[in-house]
Amino acid sequence: NTFCIESNGCRPPVPKQNFTIHGLWPQKNNVFQQPRNCDTEKKMTDDILEKFKNDLLDYWPRLFTADDFNKSKKFWKDEWKAHGSCSSNKFSPEKYLETTIALGKKYAPLIMEQLMINGIIPDRSTLHTKNKILDAIKAATKTTALITC
Protein backbone atom coordinates (compact mmCIF):
# COMPACT_ATOMS: atom_id res chain seq x y z
CA ASN A 1 0.00 0.00 0.00
CA THR A 2 3.03 2.27 -0.32
CA PHE A 3 5.60 2.84 -2.97
CA CYS A 4 9.18 3.95 -2.63
CA ILE A 5 11.52 6.14 -4.55
CA GLU A 6 15.12 5.78 -3.56
CA SER A 7 16.00 9.46 -3.71
CA ASN A 8 12.93 10.61 -1.77
CA GLY A 9 12.28 7.73 0.60
CA CYS A 10 8.88 6.14 1.03
CA ARG A 11 5.71 8.00 0.25
CA PRO A 12 2.40 7.85 2.10
CA PRO A 13 -0.11 5.13 1.18
CA VAL A 14 -1.93 5.13 -2.11
CA PRO A 15 -5.50 6.39 -1.52
CA LYS A 16 -7.18 3.03 -2.21
CA GLN A 17 -5.96 -0.48 -1.60
CA ASN A 18 -6.50 -1.54 -5.16
CA PHE A 19 -4.65 -1.82 -8.41
CA THR A 20 -4.38 1.43 -10.28
CA ILE A 21 -3.64 2.16 -13.90
CA HIS A 22 -0.32 3.51 -15.04
CA GLY A 23 -1.34 3.85 -18.66
CA LEU A 24 -2.64 2.23 -21.81
CA TRP A 25 0.19 1.71 -24.23
CA PRO A 26 -0.38 0.58 -27.80
CA GLN A 27 1.93 -2.14 -28.99
CA LYS A 28 2.71 -3.84 -32.27
CA ASN A 29 1.93 -7.56 -32.47
CA ASN A 30 4.65 -9.71 -30.91
CA VAL A 31 6.90 -6.71 -30.26
CA PHE A 32 7.37 -5.61 -26.66
CA GLN A 33 8.66 -2.13 -27.48
CA GLN A 34 5.83 0.39 -27.72
CA PRO A 35 5.73 3.22 -30.24
CA ARG A 36 5.94 6.71 -28.69
CA ASN A 37 4.87 10.28 -29.49
CA CYS A 38 3.05 9.50 -32.74
CA ASP A 39 0.35 12.13 -33.34
CA THR A 40 1.30 15.52 -31.95
CA GLU A 41 -1.74 17.25 -33.48
CA LYS A 42 -4.36 15.85 -31.09
CA LYS A 43 -4.02 17.31 -27.60
CA MET A 44 -5.28 16.21 -24.21
CA THR A 45 -6.93 19.32 -22.79
CA ASP A 46 -7.89 20.37 -19.28
CA ASP A 47 -11.55 20.31 -20.36
CA ILE A 48 -11.29 16.65 -21.38
CA LEU A 49 -9.50 15.74 -18.15
CA GLU A 50 -12.15 17.57 -16.12
CA LYS A 51 -14.87 15.27 -17.54
CA PHE A 52 -13.07 12.27 -16.05
CA LYS A 53 -11.76 13.90 -12.86
CA ASN A 54 -13.23 11.51 -10.28
CA ASP A 55 -12.40 8.36 -12.22
CA LEU A 56 -8.88 9.59 -12.94
CA LEU A 57 -8.25 10.22 -9.26
CA ASP A 58 -9.74 6.84 -8.28
CA TYR A 59 -8.44 4.52 -11.00
CA TRP A 60 -5.51 6.33 -12.62
CA PRO A 61 -3.87 8.45 -9.92
CA ARG A 62 -0.41 9.85 -10.28
CA LEU A 63 1.10 8.29 -7.18
CA PHE A 64 3.24 11.33 -6.33
CA THR A 65 0.22 13.64 -6.25
CA ALA A 66 -2.62 11.15 -5.83
CA ASP A 67 -5.16 13.57 -4.37
CA ASP A 68 -4.19 16.69 -6.31
CA PHE A 69 -6.04 16.81 -9.63
CA ASN A 70 -4.31 19.96 -10.89
CA LYS A 71 -0.82 18.67 -10.13
CA SER A 72 -1.68 15.36 -11.83
CA LYS A 73 -2.88 16.85 -15.12
CA LYS A 74 0.61 16.92 -16.62
CA PHE A 75 0.98 13.18 -15.95
CA TRP A 76 -2.20 12.32 -17.88
CA LYS A 77 -1.29 14.71 -20.69
CA ASP A 78 2.15 13.10 -20.90
CA GLU A 79 0.58 9.61 -21.00
CA TRP A 80 -1.58 10.71 -23.93
CA LYS A 81 1.30 12.38 -25.75
CA ALA A 82 3.75 9.50 -25.29
CA HIS A 83 1.41 6.54 -25.66
CA GLY A 84 -2.20 7.42 -26.40
CA SER A 85 -1.23 9.49 -29.43
CA CYS A 86 -0.03 6.27 -31.04
CA SER A 87 -3.62 5.02 -30.97
CA SER A 88 -5.09 8.24 -32.35
CA ASN A 89 -6.29 6.42 -35.48
CA LYS A 90 -8.60 4.52 -33.11
CA PHE A 91 -9.03 6.83 -30.10
CA SER A 92 -9.55 10.51 -29.54
CA PRO A 93 -7.98 11.79 -26.30
CA GLU A 94 -11.43 11.51 -24.67
CA LYS A 95 -11.99 7.94 -25.89
CA TYR A 96 -8.47 7.00 -24.75
CA LEU A 97 -9.28 8.10 -21.18
CA GLU A 98 -12.69 6.42 -21.28
CA THR A 99 -11.22 3.12 -22.52
CA THR A 100 -8.30 3.11 -20.10
CA ILE A 101 -10.53 3.84 -17.10
CA ALA A 102 -13.04 1.17 -18.22
CA LEU A 103 -10.23 -1.41 -18.34
CA GLY A 104 -9.11 -0.41 -14.86
CA LYS A 105 -12.64 -0.66 -13.50
CA LYS A 106 -13.08 -4.07 -15.10
CA TYR A 107 -9.79 -5.73 -14.18
CA ALA A 108 -8.72 -4.24 -10.82
CA PRO A 109 -11.44 -6.06 -8.82
CA LEU A 110 -10.87 -9.31 -10.75
CA ILE A 111 -7.14 -9.17 -10.03
CA MET A 112 -7.73 -8.44 -6.35
CA GLU A 113 -10.17 -11.36 -6.13
CA GLN A 114 -7.71 -13.79 -7.74
CA LEU A 115 -4.89 -12.63 -5.48
CA MET A 116 -7.05 -13.27 -2.41
CA ILE A 117 -8.19 -16.66 -3.72
CA ASN A 118 -4.51 -17.57 -4.10
CA GLY A 119 -3.65 -16.37 -0.60
CA ILE A 120 -1.77 -13.32 -1.81
CA ILE A 121 -2.74 -10.74 0.77
CA PRO A 122 -0.39 -7.86 1.56
CA ASP A 123 1.23 -7.89 4.96
CA ARG A 124 4.64 -6.96 6.28
CA SER A 125 5.93 -10.49 6.89
CA THR A 126 4.74 -12.77 4.07
CA LEU A 127 6.66 -12.98 0.81
CA HIS A 128 4.97 -14.16 -2.37
CA THR A 129 6.73 -15.43 -5.46
CA LYS A 130 6.56 -13.47 -8.66
CA ASN A 131 5.20 -16.54 -10.47
CA LYS A 132 2.37 -16.97 -7.96
CA ILE A 133 1.38 -13.33 -8.48
CA LEU A 134 1.64 -13.65 -12.27
CA ASP A 135 -0.52 -16.79 -12.22
CA ALA A 136 -3.24 -14.96 -10.26
CA ILE A 137 -3.16 -12.01 -12.67
CA LYS A 138 -3.36 -14.37 -15.65
CA ALA A 139 -6.38 -16.12 -14.10
CA ALA A 140 -8.12 -12.75 -13.76
CA THR A 141 -7.18 -11.18 -17.09
CA LYS A 142 -6.55 -14.16 -19.39
CA THR A 143 -3.31 -12.51 -20.44
CA THR A 144 0.32 -12.57 -19.38
CA ALA A 145 1.46 -9.69 -17.21
CA LEU A 146 4.96 -8.34 -16.82
CA ILE A 147 6.32 -7.67 -13.35
CA THR A 148 9.68 -6.01 -12.99
CA CYS A 149 11.32 -5.94 -9.59
CSV table of N, CA and C in Angstrom, one decimal:
chain,number,residue,atom,x,y,z
A,1,ASN,N,0.8,-1.2,0.0
A,1,ASN,CA,0.0,0.0,0.0
A,1,ASN,C,0.9,1.3,0.0
A,2,THR,N,2.2,1.1,-0.2
A,2,THR,CA,3.0,2.3,-0.3
A,2,THR,C,3.9,2.0,-1.5
A,3,PHE,N,4.6,3.0,-2.0
A,3,PHE,CA,5.6,2.8,-3.0
A,3,PHE,C,6.8,3.7,-2.6
A,4,CYS,N,8.0,3.3,-3.0
A,4,CYS,CA,9.2,3.9,-2.6
A,4,CYS,C,9.9,4.5,-3.8
A,5,ILE,N,10.6,5.6,-3.6
A,5,ILE,CA,11.5,6.1,-4.6
A,5,ILE,C,12.8,6.3,-3.8
A,6,GLU,N,13.9,5.8,-4.3
A,6,GLU,CA,15.1,5.8,-3.6
A,6,GLU,C,15.6,7.2,-3.1
A,7,SER,N,15.5,8.1,-4.0
A,7,SER,CA,16.0,9.5,-3.7
A,7,SER,C,15.1,10.2,-2.7
A,8,ASN,N,13.8,9.9,-2.6
A,8,ASN,CA,12.9,10.6,-1.8
A,8,ASN,C,12.4,9.8,-0.6
A,9,GLY,N,12.8,8.6,-0.5
A,9,GLY,CA,12.3,7.7,0.6
A,9,GLY,C,10.9,7.3,0.3
A,10,CYS,N,10.2,6.7,1.3
A,10,CYS,CA,8.9,6.1,1.0
A,10,CYS,C,7.8,7.2,1.1
A,11,ARG,N,6.8,7.1,0.3
A,11,ARG,CA,5.7,8.0,0.3
A,11,ARG,C,4.5,7.5,1.1
A,12,PRO,N,3.6,8.3,1.4
A,12,PRO,CA,2.4,7.9,2.1
A,12,PRO,C,1.6,6.8,1.3
A,13,PRO,N,0.7,6.1,1.9
A,13,PRO,CA,-0.1,5.1,1.2
A,13,PRO,C,-0.9,5.7,0.0
A,14,VAL,N,-1.1,4.8,-1.0
A,14,VAL,CA,-1.9,5.1,-2.1
A,14,VAL,C,-3.3,5.3,-1.6
A,15,PRO,N,-4.2,6.2,-2.1
A,15,PRO,CA,-5.5,6.4,-1.5
A,15,PRO,C,-6.4,5.1,-1.3
A,16,LYS,N,-6.4,4.2,-2.3
A,16,LYS,CA,-7.2,3.0,-2.2
A,16,LYS,C,-6.3,1.8,-2.2
A,17,GLN,N,-6.7,0.8,-1.5
A,17,GLN,CA,-6.0,-0.5,-1.6
A,17,GLN,C,-6.5,-1.3,-2.8
A,18,ASN,N,-6.0,-0.9,-3.9
A,18,ASN,CA,-6.5,-1.5,-5.2
A,18,ASN,C,-5.4,-1.3,-6.2
A,19,PHE,N,-5.5,-2.1,-7.3
A,19,PHE,CA,-4.6,-1.8,-8.4
A,19,PHE,C,-5.1,-0.5,-9.1
A,20,THR,N,-4.1,0.2,-9.5
A,20,THR,CA,-4.4,1.4,-10.3
A,20,THR,C,-3.7,1.3,-11.6
A,21,ILE,N,-4.1,2.1,-12.5
A,21,ILE,CA,-3.6,2.2,-13.9
A,21,ILE,C,-2.4,3.0,-13.9
A,22,HIS,N,-1.4,2.6,-14.7
A,22,HIS,CA,-0.3,3.5,-15.0
A,22,HIS,C,-0.5,4.1,-16.4
A,23,GLY,N,-1.1,3.3,-17.3
A,23,GLY,CA,-1.3,3.9,-18.7
A,23,GLY,C,-1.8,2.8,-19.6
A,24,LEU,N,-2.2,3.2,-20.7
A,24,LEU,CA,-2.6,2.2,-21.8
A,24,LEU,C,-1.7,2.5,-23.0
A,25,TRP,N,-0.9,1.5,-23.2
A,25,TRP,CA,0.2,1.7,-24.2
A,25,TRP,C,0.0,0.8,-25.4
A,26,PRO,N,-0.2,1.4,-26.6
A,26,PRO,CA,-0.4,0.6,-27.8
A,26,PRO,C,0.9,-0.2,-28.1
A,27,GLN,N,0.8,-1.3,-28.7
A,27,GLN,CA,1.9,-2.1,-29.0
A,27,GLN,C,1.7,-2.9,-30.3
A,28,LYS,N,2.8,-3.1,-31.0
A,28,LYS,CA,2.7,-3.8,-32.3
A,28,LYS,C,2.7,-5.3,-31.9
A,29,ASN,N,2.0,-6.1,-32.7
A,29,ASN,CA,1.9,-7.6,-32.5
A,29,ASN,C,3.3,-8.2,-32.3
A,30,ASN,N,3.4,-8.9,-31.2
A,30,ASN,CA,4.6,-9.7,-30.9
A,30,ASN,C,5.9,-8.9,-30.7
A,31,VAL,N,5.7,-7.6,-30.5
A,31,VAL,CA,6.9,-6.7,-30.3
A,31,VAL,C,6.7,-6.0,-28.9
A,32,PHE,N,7.6,-6.2,-28.0
A,32,PHE,CA,7.4,-5.6,-26.7
A,32,PHE,C,7.5,-4.1,-26.7
A,33,GLN,N,8.4,-3.6,-27.5
A,33,GLN,CA,8.7,-2.1,-27.5
A,33,GLN,C,7.5,-1.4,-28.1
A,34,GLN,N,7.0,-0.4,-27.3
A,34,GLN,CA,5.8,0.4,-27.7
A,34,GLN,C,6.3,1.6,-28.5
A,35,PRO,N,5.5,2.0,-29.5
A,35,PRO,CA,5.7,3.2,-30.2
A,35,PRO,C,5.5,4.4,-29.3
A,36,ARG,N,6.1,5.5,-29.6
A,36,ARG,CA,5.9,6.7,-28.7
A,36,ARG,C,5.8,8.0,-29.5
A,37,ASN,N,5.0,8.9,-28.9
A,37,ASN,CA,4.9,10.3,-29.5
A,37,ASN,C,4.5,10.3,-31.0
A,38,CYS,N,3.4,9.7,-31.3
A,38,CYS,CA,3.0,9.5,-32.7
A,38,CYS,C,2.3,10.7,-33.4
A,39,ASP,N,1.2,11.1,-32.8
A,39,ASP,CA,0.3,12.1,-33.3
A,39,ASP,C,0.4,13.4,-32.4
A,40,THR,N,1.2,14.3,-32.8
A,40,THR,CA,1.3,15.5,-31.9
A,40,THR,C,0.2,16.6,-32.2
A,41,GLU,N,-0.7,16.3,-33.2
A,41,GLU,CA,-1.7,17.2,-33.5
A,41,GLU,C,-2.9,17.2,-32.5
A,42,LYS,N,-3.3,16.0,-32.0
A,42,LYS,CA,-4.4,15.9,-31.1
A,42,LYS,C,-3.9,16.1,-29.7
A,43,LYS,N,-4.5,16.9,-28.9
A,43,LYS,CA,-4.0,17.3,-27.6
A,43,LYS,C,-5.0,16.8,-26.5
A,44,MET,N,-4.5,16.5,-25.4
A,44,MET,CA,-5.3,16.2,-24.2
A,44,MET,C,-5.5,17.6,-23.5
A,45,THR,N,-6.7,18.0,-23.4
A,45,THR,CA,-6.9,19.3,-22.8
A,45,THR,C,-7.4,19.2,-21.4
A,46,ASP,N,-7.3,20.3,-20.6
A,46,ASP,CA,-7.9,20.4,-19.3
A,46,ASP,C,-9.4,20.1,-19.3
A,47,ASP,N,-10.1,20.6,-20.3
A,47,ASP,CA,-11.6,20.3,-20.4
A,47,ASP,C,-11.9,18.8,-20.5
A,48,ILE,N,-11.1,18.1,-21.3
A,48,ILE,CA,-11.3,16.7,-21.4
A,48,ILE,C,-11.0,16.0,-20.0
A,49,LEU,N,-9.9,16.3,-19.4
A,49,LEU,CA,-9.5,15.7,-18.2
A,49,LEU,C,-10.6,16.0,-17.1
A,50,GLU,N,-11.1,17.2,-17.1
A,50,GLU,CA,-12.1,17.6,-16.1
A,50,GLU,C,-13.4,16.6,-16.2
A,51,LYS,N,-13.7,16.2,-17.4
A,51,LYS,CA,-14.9,15.3,-17.5
A,51,LYS,C,-14.7,13.9,-16.8
A,52,PHE,N,-13.4,13.6,-16.6
A,52,PHE,CA,-13.1,12.3,-16.1
A,52,PHE,C,-12.4,12.4,-14.7
A,53,LYS,N,-12.5,13.6,-14.1
A,53,LYS,CA,-11.8,13.9,-12.9
A,53,LYS,C,-11.9,12.8,-11.8
A,54,ASN,N,-13.1,12.5,-11.4
A,54,ASN,CA,-13.2,11.5,-10.3
A,54,ASN,C,-12.7,10.1,-10.6
A,55,ASP,N,-12.9,9.7,-11.8
A,55,ASP,CA,-12.4,8.4,-12.2
A,55,ASP,C,-10.9,8.4,-12.3
A,56,LEU,N,-10.3,9.5,-12.8
A,56,LEU,CA,-8.9,9.6,-12.9
A,56,LEU,C,-8.2,9.5,-11.6
A,57,LEU,N,-8.8,10.2,-10.6
A,57,LEU,CA,-8.3,10.2,-9.3
A,57,LEU,C,-8.4,8.9,-8.6
A,58,ASP,N,-9.5,8.1,-8.9
A,58,ASP,CA,-9.7,6.8,-8.3
A,58,ASP,C,-9.0,5.7,-8.9
A,59,TYR,N,-9.0,5.7,-10.3
A,59,TYR,CA,-8.4,4.5,-11.0
A,59,TYR,C,-7.1,4.8,-11.7
A,60,TRP,N,-6.7,6.0,-11.9
A,60,TRP,CA,-5.5,6.3,-12.6
A,60,TRP,C,-4.8,7.5,-11.9
A,61,PRO,N,-4.5,7.3,-10.6
A,61,PRO,CA,-3.9,8.4,-9.9
A,61,PRO,C,-2.4,8.5,-10.3
A,62,ARG,N,-1.9,9.7,-10.2
A,62,ARG,CA,-0.4,9.8,-10.3
A,62,ARG,C,0.0,9.7,-8.8
A,63,LEU,N,0.8,8.7,-8.6
A,63,LEU,CA,1.1,8.3,-7.2
A,63,LEU,C,1.8,9.4,-6.4
A,64,PHE,N,2.6,10.2,-7.0
A,64,PHE,CA,3.2,11.3,-6.3
A,64,PHE,C,2.3,12.4,-5.8
A,65,THR,N,1.2,12.6,-6.6
A,65,THR,CA,0.2,13.6,-6.3
A,65,THR,C,-1.2,13.1,-6.3
A,66,ALA,N,-1.4,11.9,-5.7
A,66,ALA,CA,-2.6,11.1,-5.8
A,66,ALA,C,-3.9,11.9,-5.6
A,67,ASP,N,-3.9,12.9,-4.7
A,67,ASP,CA,-5.2,13.6,-4.4
A,67,ASP,C,-5.2,14.9,-5.0
A,68,ASP,N,-4.2,15.3,-5.7
A,68,ASP,CA,-4.2,16.7,-6.3
A,68,ASP,C,-4.4,16.6,-7.8
A,69,PHE,N,-5.7,16.9,-8.2
A,69,PHE,CA,-6.0,16.8,-9.6
A,69,PHE,C,-5.2,17.8,-10.5
A,70,ASN,N,-5.0,19.0,-10.1
A,70,ASN,CA,-4.3,20.0,-10.9
A,70,ASN,C,-2.8,19.6,-11.1
A,71,LYS,N,-2.2,19.1,-10.0
A,71,LYS,CA,-0.8,18.7,-10.1
A,71,LYS,C,-0.7,17.4,-11.0
A,72,SER,N,-1.7,16.6,-11.1
A,72,SER,CA,-1.7,15.4,-11.8
A,72,SER,C,-2.0,15.5,-13.3
A,73,LYS,N,-2.5,16.6,-13.7
A,73,LYS,CA,-2.9,16.8,-15.1
A,73,LYS,C,-1.7,16.6,-16.1
A,74,LYS,N,-0.5,17.1,-15.7
A,74,LYS,CA,0.6,16.9,-16.6
A,74,LYS,C,0.9,15.4,-16.9
A,75,PHE,N,0.8,14.6,-15.8
A,75,PHE,CA,1.0,13.2,-16.0
A,75,PHE,C,0.1,12.6,-17.0
A,76,TRP,N,-1.3,12.9,-16.9
A,76,TRP,CA,-2.2,12.3,-17.9
A,76,TRP,C,-2.0,12.9,-19.3
A,77,LYS,N,-1.6,14.1,-19.4
A,77,LYS,CA,-1.3,14.7,-20.7
A,77,LYS,C,0.0,14.0,-21.3
A,78,ASP,N,0.9,13.8,-20.4
A,78,ASP,CA,2.1,13.1,-20.9
A,78,ASP,C,1.9,11.7,-21.3
A,79,GLU,N,1.0,11.0,-20.6
A,79,GLU,CA,0.6,9.6,-21.0
A,79,GLU,C,-0.1,9.6,-22.4
A,80,TRP,N,-1.0,10.6,-22.6
A,80,TRP,CA,-1.6,10.7,-23.9
A,80,TRP,C,-0.5,11.0,-25.0
A,81,LYS,N,0.3,12.0,-24.8
A,81,LYS,CA,1.3,12.4,-25.7
A,81,LYS,C,2.2,11.2,-26.1
A,82,ALA,N,2.8,10.6,-25.1
A,82,ALA,CA,3.8,9.5,-25.3
A,82,ALA,C,3.1,8.2,-25.8
A,83,HIS,N,2.0,7.8,-25.3
A,83,HIS,CA,1.4,6.5,-25.7
A,83,HIS,C,0.1,6.6,-26.4
A,84,GLY,N,-0.9,7.3,-25.8
A,84,GLY,CA,-2.2,7.4,-26.4
A,84,GLY,C,-2.2,8.0,-27.8
A,85,SER,N,-1.3,8.9,-28.1
A,85,SER,CA,-1.2,9.5,-29.4
A,85,SER,C,-0.9,8.4,-30.5
A,86,CYS,N,-0.3,7.3,-30.1
A,86,CYS,CA,0.0,6.3,-31.0
A,86,CYS,C,-1.2,5.4,-31.3
A,87,SER,N,-2.4,5.7,-30.7
A,87,SER,CA,-3.6,5.0,-31.0
A,87,SER,C,-4.6,6.0,-31.5
A,88,SER,N,-4.2,7.2,-32.0
A,88,SER,CA,-5.1,8.2,-32.4
A,88,SER,C,-5.9,7.9,-33.6
A,89,ASN,N,-5.5,6.9,-34.4
A,89,ASN,CA,-6.3,6.4,-35.5
A,89,ASN,C,-7.5,5.7,-35.0
A,90,LYS,N,-7.5,5.2,-33.7
A,90,LYS,CA,-8.6,4.5,-33.1
A,90,LYS,C,-9.3,5.3,-32.0
A,91,PHE,N,-8.5,6.1,-31.2
A,91,PHE,CA,-9.0,6.8,-30.1
A,91,PHE,C,-8.8,8.3,-30.2
A,92,SER,N,-9.8,9.1,-29.8
A,92,SER,CA,-9.5,10.5,-29.5
A,92,SER,C,-9.0,10.6,-28.1
A,93,PRO,N,-8.4,11.7,-27.7
A,93,PRO,CA,-8.0,11.8,-26.3
A,93,PRO,C,-9.1,11.4,-25.3
A,94,GLU,N,-10.3,11.8,-25.6
A,94,GLU,CA,-11.4,11.5,-24.7
A,94,GLU,C,-11.7,10.0,-24.6
A,95,LYS,N,-11.7,9.4,-25.8
A,95,LYS,CA,-12.0,7.9,-25.9
A,95,LYS,C,-10.8,7.1,-25.3
A,96,TYR,N,-9.6,7.6,-25.4
A,96,TYR,CA,-8.5,7.0,-24.7
A,96,TYR,C,-8.7,7.0,-23.2
A,97,LEU,N,-9.0,8.1,-22.6
A,97,LEU,CA,-9.3,8.1,-21.2
A,97,LEU,C,-10.4,7.2,-20.8
A,98,GLU,N,-11.5,7.2,-21.6
A,98,GLU,CA,-12.7,6.4,-21.3
A,98,GLU,C,-12.3,4.9,-21.3
A,99,THR,N,-11.6,4.5,-22.3
A,99,THR,CA,-11.2,3.1,-22.5
A,99,THR,C,-10.3,2.7,-21.4
A,100,THR,N,-9.3,3.5,-21.1
A,100,THR,CA,-8.3,3.1,-20.1
A,100,THR,C,-9.0,3.0,-18.7
A,101,ILE,N,-9.8,3.9,-18.4
A,101,ILE,CA,-10.5,3.8,-17.1
A,101,ILE,C,-11.5,2.6,-17.1
A,102,ALA,N,-12.1,2.3,-18.2
A,102,ALA,CA,-13.0,1.2,-18.2
A,102,ALA,C,-12.3,-0.1,-18.0
A,103,LEU,N,-11.1,-0.2,-18.6
A,103,LEU,CA,-10.2,-1.4,-18.3
A,103,LEU,C,-9.8,-1.5,-16.9
A,104,GLY,N,-9.5,-0.4,-16.3
A,104,GLY,CA,-9.1,-0.4,-14.9
A,104,GLY,C,-10.3,-0.8,-14.0
A,105,LYS,N,-11.4,-0.3,-14.3
A,105,LYS,CA,-12.6,-0.7,-13.5
A,105,LYS,C,-13.0,-2.1,-13.7
A,106,LYS,N,-12.8,-2.7,-14.8
A,106,LYS,CA,-13.1,-4.1,-15.1
A,106,LYS,C,-12.1,-5.0,-14.4
A,107,TYR,N,-10.8,-4.7,-14.6
A,107,TYR,CA,-9.8,-5.7,-14.2
A,107,TYR,C,-9.3,-5.6,-12.8
A,108,ALA,N,-9.3,-4.4,-12.2
A,108,ALA,CA,-8.7,-4.2,-10.8
A,108,ALA,C,-9.4,-5.1,-9.8
A,109,PRO,N,-10.8,-5.2,-9.8
A,109,PRO,CA,-11.4,-6.1,-8.8
A,109,PRO,C,-11.2,-7.5,-9.1
A,110,LEU,N,-11.1,-7.9,-10.4
A,110,LEU,CA,-10.9,-9.3,-10.7
A,110,LEU,C,-9.5,-9.7,-10.3
A,111,ILE,N,-8.5,-8.9,-10.5
A,111,ILE,CA,-7.1,-9.2,-10.0
A,111,ILE,C,-7.1,-9.3,-8.5
A,112,MET,N,-7.7,-8.4,-7.8
A,112,MET,CA,-7.7,-8.4,-6.3
A,112,MET,C,-8.4,-9.7,-5.9
A,113,GLU,N,-9.5,-10.1,-6.5
A,113,GLU,CA,-10.2,-11.4,-6.1
A,113,GLU,C,-9.3,-12.6,-6.3
A,114,GLN,N,-8.6,-12.7,-7.5
A,114,GLN,CA,-7.7,-13.8,-7.7
A,114,GLN,C,-6.5,-13.8,-6.8
A,115,LEU,N,-6.0,-12.7,-6.4
A,115,LEU,CA,-4.9,-12.6,-5.5
A,115,LEU,C,-5.3,-13.2,-4.1
A,116,MET,N,-6.5,-12.8,-3.7
A,116,MET,CA,-7.1,-13.3,-2.4
A,116,MET,C,-7.3,-14.8,-2.5
A,117,ILE,N,-7.9,-15.2,-3.6
A,117,ILE,CA,-8.2,-16.7,-3.7
A,117,ILE,C,-6.9,-17.5,-3.6
A,118,ASN,N,-5.8,-16.9,-4.1
A,118,ASN,CA,-4.5,-17.6,-4.1
A,118,ASN,C,-3.7,-17.3,-2.9
A,119,GLY,N,-4.3,-16.6,-1.9
A,119,GLY,CA,-3.6,-16.4,-0.6
A,119,GLY,C,-2.6,-15.3,-0.6
A,120,ILE,N,-2.7,-14.4,-1.7
A,120,ILE,CA,-1.8,-13.3,-1.8
A,120,ILE,C,-2.4,-12.1,-1.2
A,121,ILE,N,-2.2,-11.9,0.0
A,121,ILE,CA,-2.7,-10.7,0.8
A,121,ILE,C,-1.6,-9.9,1.3
A,122,PRO,N,-1.5,-8.6,1.1
A,122,PRO,CA,-0.4,-7.9,1.6
A,122,PRO,C,-0.3,-7.8,3.1
A,123,ASP,N,0.9,-8.1,3.6
A,123,ASP,CA,1.2,-7.9,5.0
A,123,ASP,C,2.7,-7.7,5.0
A,124,ARG,N,3.2,-7.3,6.2
A,124,ARG,CA,4.6,-7.0,6.3
A,124,ARG,C,5.6,-8.2,6.4
A,125,SER,N,5.1,-9.4,6.6
A,125,SER,CA,5.9,-10.5,6.9
A,125,SER,C,5.9,-11.6,5.9
A,126,THR,N,4.9,-11.7,5.0
A,126,THR,CA,4.7,-12.8,4.1
A,126,THR,C,5.3,-12.4,2.7
A,127,LEU,N,6.2,-13.2,2.2
A,127,LEU,CA,6.7,-13.0,0.8
A,127,LEU,C,5.9,-13.9,-0.1
A,128,HIS,N,5.7,-13.4,-1.3
A,128,HIS,CA,5.0,-14.2,-2.4
A,128,HIS,C,5.9,-14.2,-3.6
A,129,THR,N,5.9,-15.3,-4.3
A,129,THR,CA,6.7,-15.4,-5.5
A,129,THR,C,6.1,-14.6,-6.6
A,130,LYS,N,7.0,-14.2,-7.5
A,130,LYS,CA,6.6,-13.5,-8.7
A,130,LYS,C,5.6,-14.4,-9.5
A,131,ASN,N,6.0,-15.6,-9.6
A,131,ASN,CA,5.2,-16.5,-10.5
A,131,ASN,C,3.8,-16.7,-9.9
A,132,LYS,N,3.7,-16.8,-8.6
A,132,LYS,CA,2.4,-17.0,-8.0
A,132,LYS,C,1.5,-15.7,-8.3
A,133,ILE,N,2.1,-14.6,-8.2
A,133,ILE,CA,1.4,-13.3,-8.5
A,133,ILE,C,1.0,-13.3,-10.0
A,134,LEU,N,1.9,-13.6,-10.8
A,134,LEU,CA,1.6,-13.6,-12.3
A,134,LEU,C,0.5,-14.6,-12.6
A,135,ASP,N,0.5,-15.8,-12.0
A,135,ASP,CA,-0.5,-16.8,-12.2
A,135,ASP,C,-1.9,-16.2,-11.8
A,136,ALA,N,-2.0,-15.5,-10.7
A,136,ALA,CA,-3.2,-15.0,-10.3
A,136,ALA,C,-3.7,-13.9,-11.2
A,137,ILE,N,-2.8,-13.1,-11.7
A,137,ILE,CA,-3.2,-12.0,-12.7
A,137,ILE,C,-3.6,-12.6,-14.0
A,138,LYS,N,-3.0,-13.7,-14.4
A,138,LYS,CA,-3.4,-14.4,-15.6
A,138,LYS,C,-4.8,-15.0,-15.5
A,139,ALA,N,-5.1,-15.5,-14.3
A,139,ALA,CA,-6.4,-16.1,-14.1
A,139,ALA,C,-7.5,-15.0,-14.2
A,140,ALA,N,-7.1,-13.8,-13.8
A,140,ALA,CA,-8.1,-12.7,-13.8
A,140,ALA,C,-8.3,-12.1,-15.1
A,141,THR,N,-7.2,-12.0,-15.9
A,141,THR,CA,-7.2,-11.2,-17.1
A,141,THR,C,-7.1,-12.0,-18.4
A,142,LYS,N,-6.7,-13.3,-18.2
A,142,LYS,CA,-6.5,-14.2,-19.4
A,142,LYS,C,-5.4,-13.7,-20.3
A,143,THR,N,-4.5,-13.0,-19.7
A,143,THR,CA,-3.3,-12.5,-20.4
A,143,THR,C,-2.1,-12.6,-19.5
A,144,THR,N,-0.9,-12.5,-20.1
A,144,THR,CA,0.3,-12.6,-19.4
A,144,THR,C,0.8,-11.2,-19.0
A,145,ALA,N,1.0,-11.0,-17.7
A,145,ALA,CA,1.5,-9.7,-17.2
A,145,ALA,C,3.0,-9.7,-17.2
A,146,LEU,N,3.5,-8.5,-17.0
A,146,LEU,CA,5.0,-8.3,-16.8
A,146,LEU,C,5.2,-7.7,-15.5
A,147,ILE,N,6.0,-8.3,-14.6
A,147,ILE,CA,6.3,-7.7,-13.3
A,147,ILE,C,7.8,-7.5,-13.4
A,148,THR,N,8.3,-6.3,-13.1
A,148,THR,CA,9.7,-6.0,-13.0
A,148,THR,C,10.0,-5.6,-11.6
A,149,CYS,N,10.9,-6.3,-11.0
A,149,CYS,CA,11.3,-5.9,-9.6
A,149,CYS,C,12.6,-5.2,-9.6
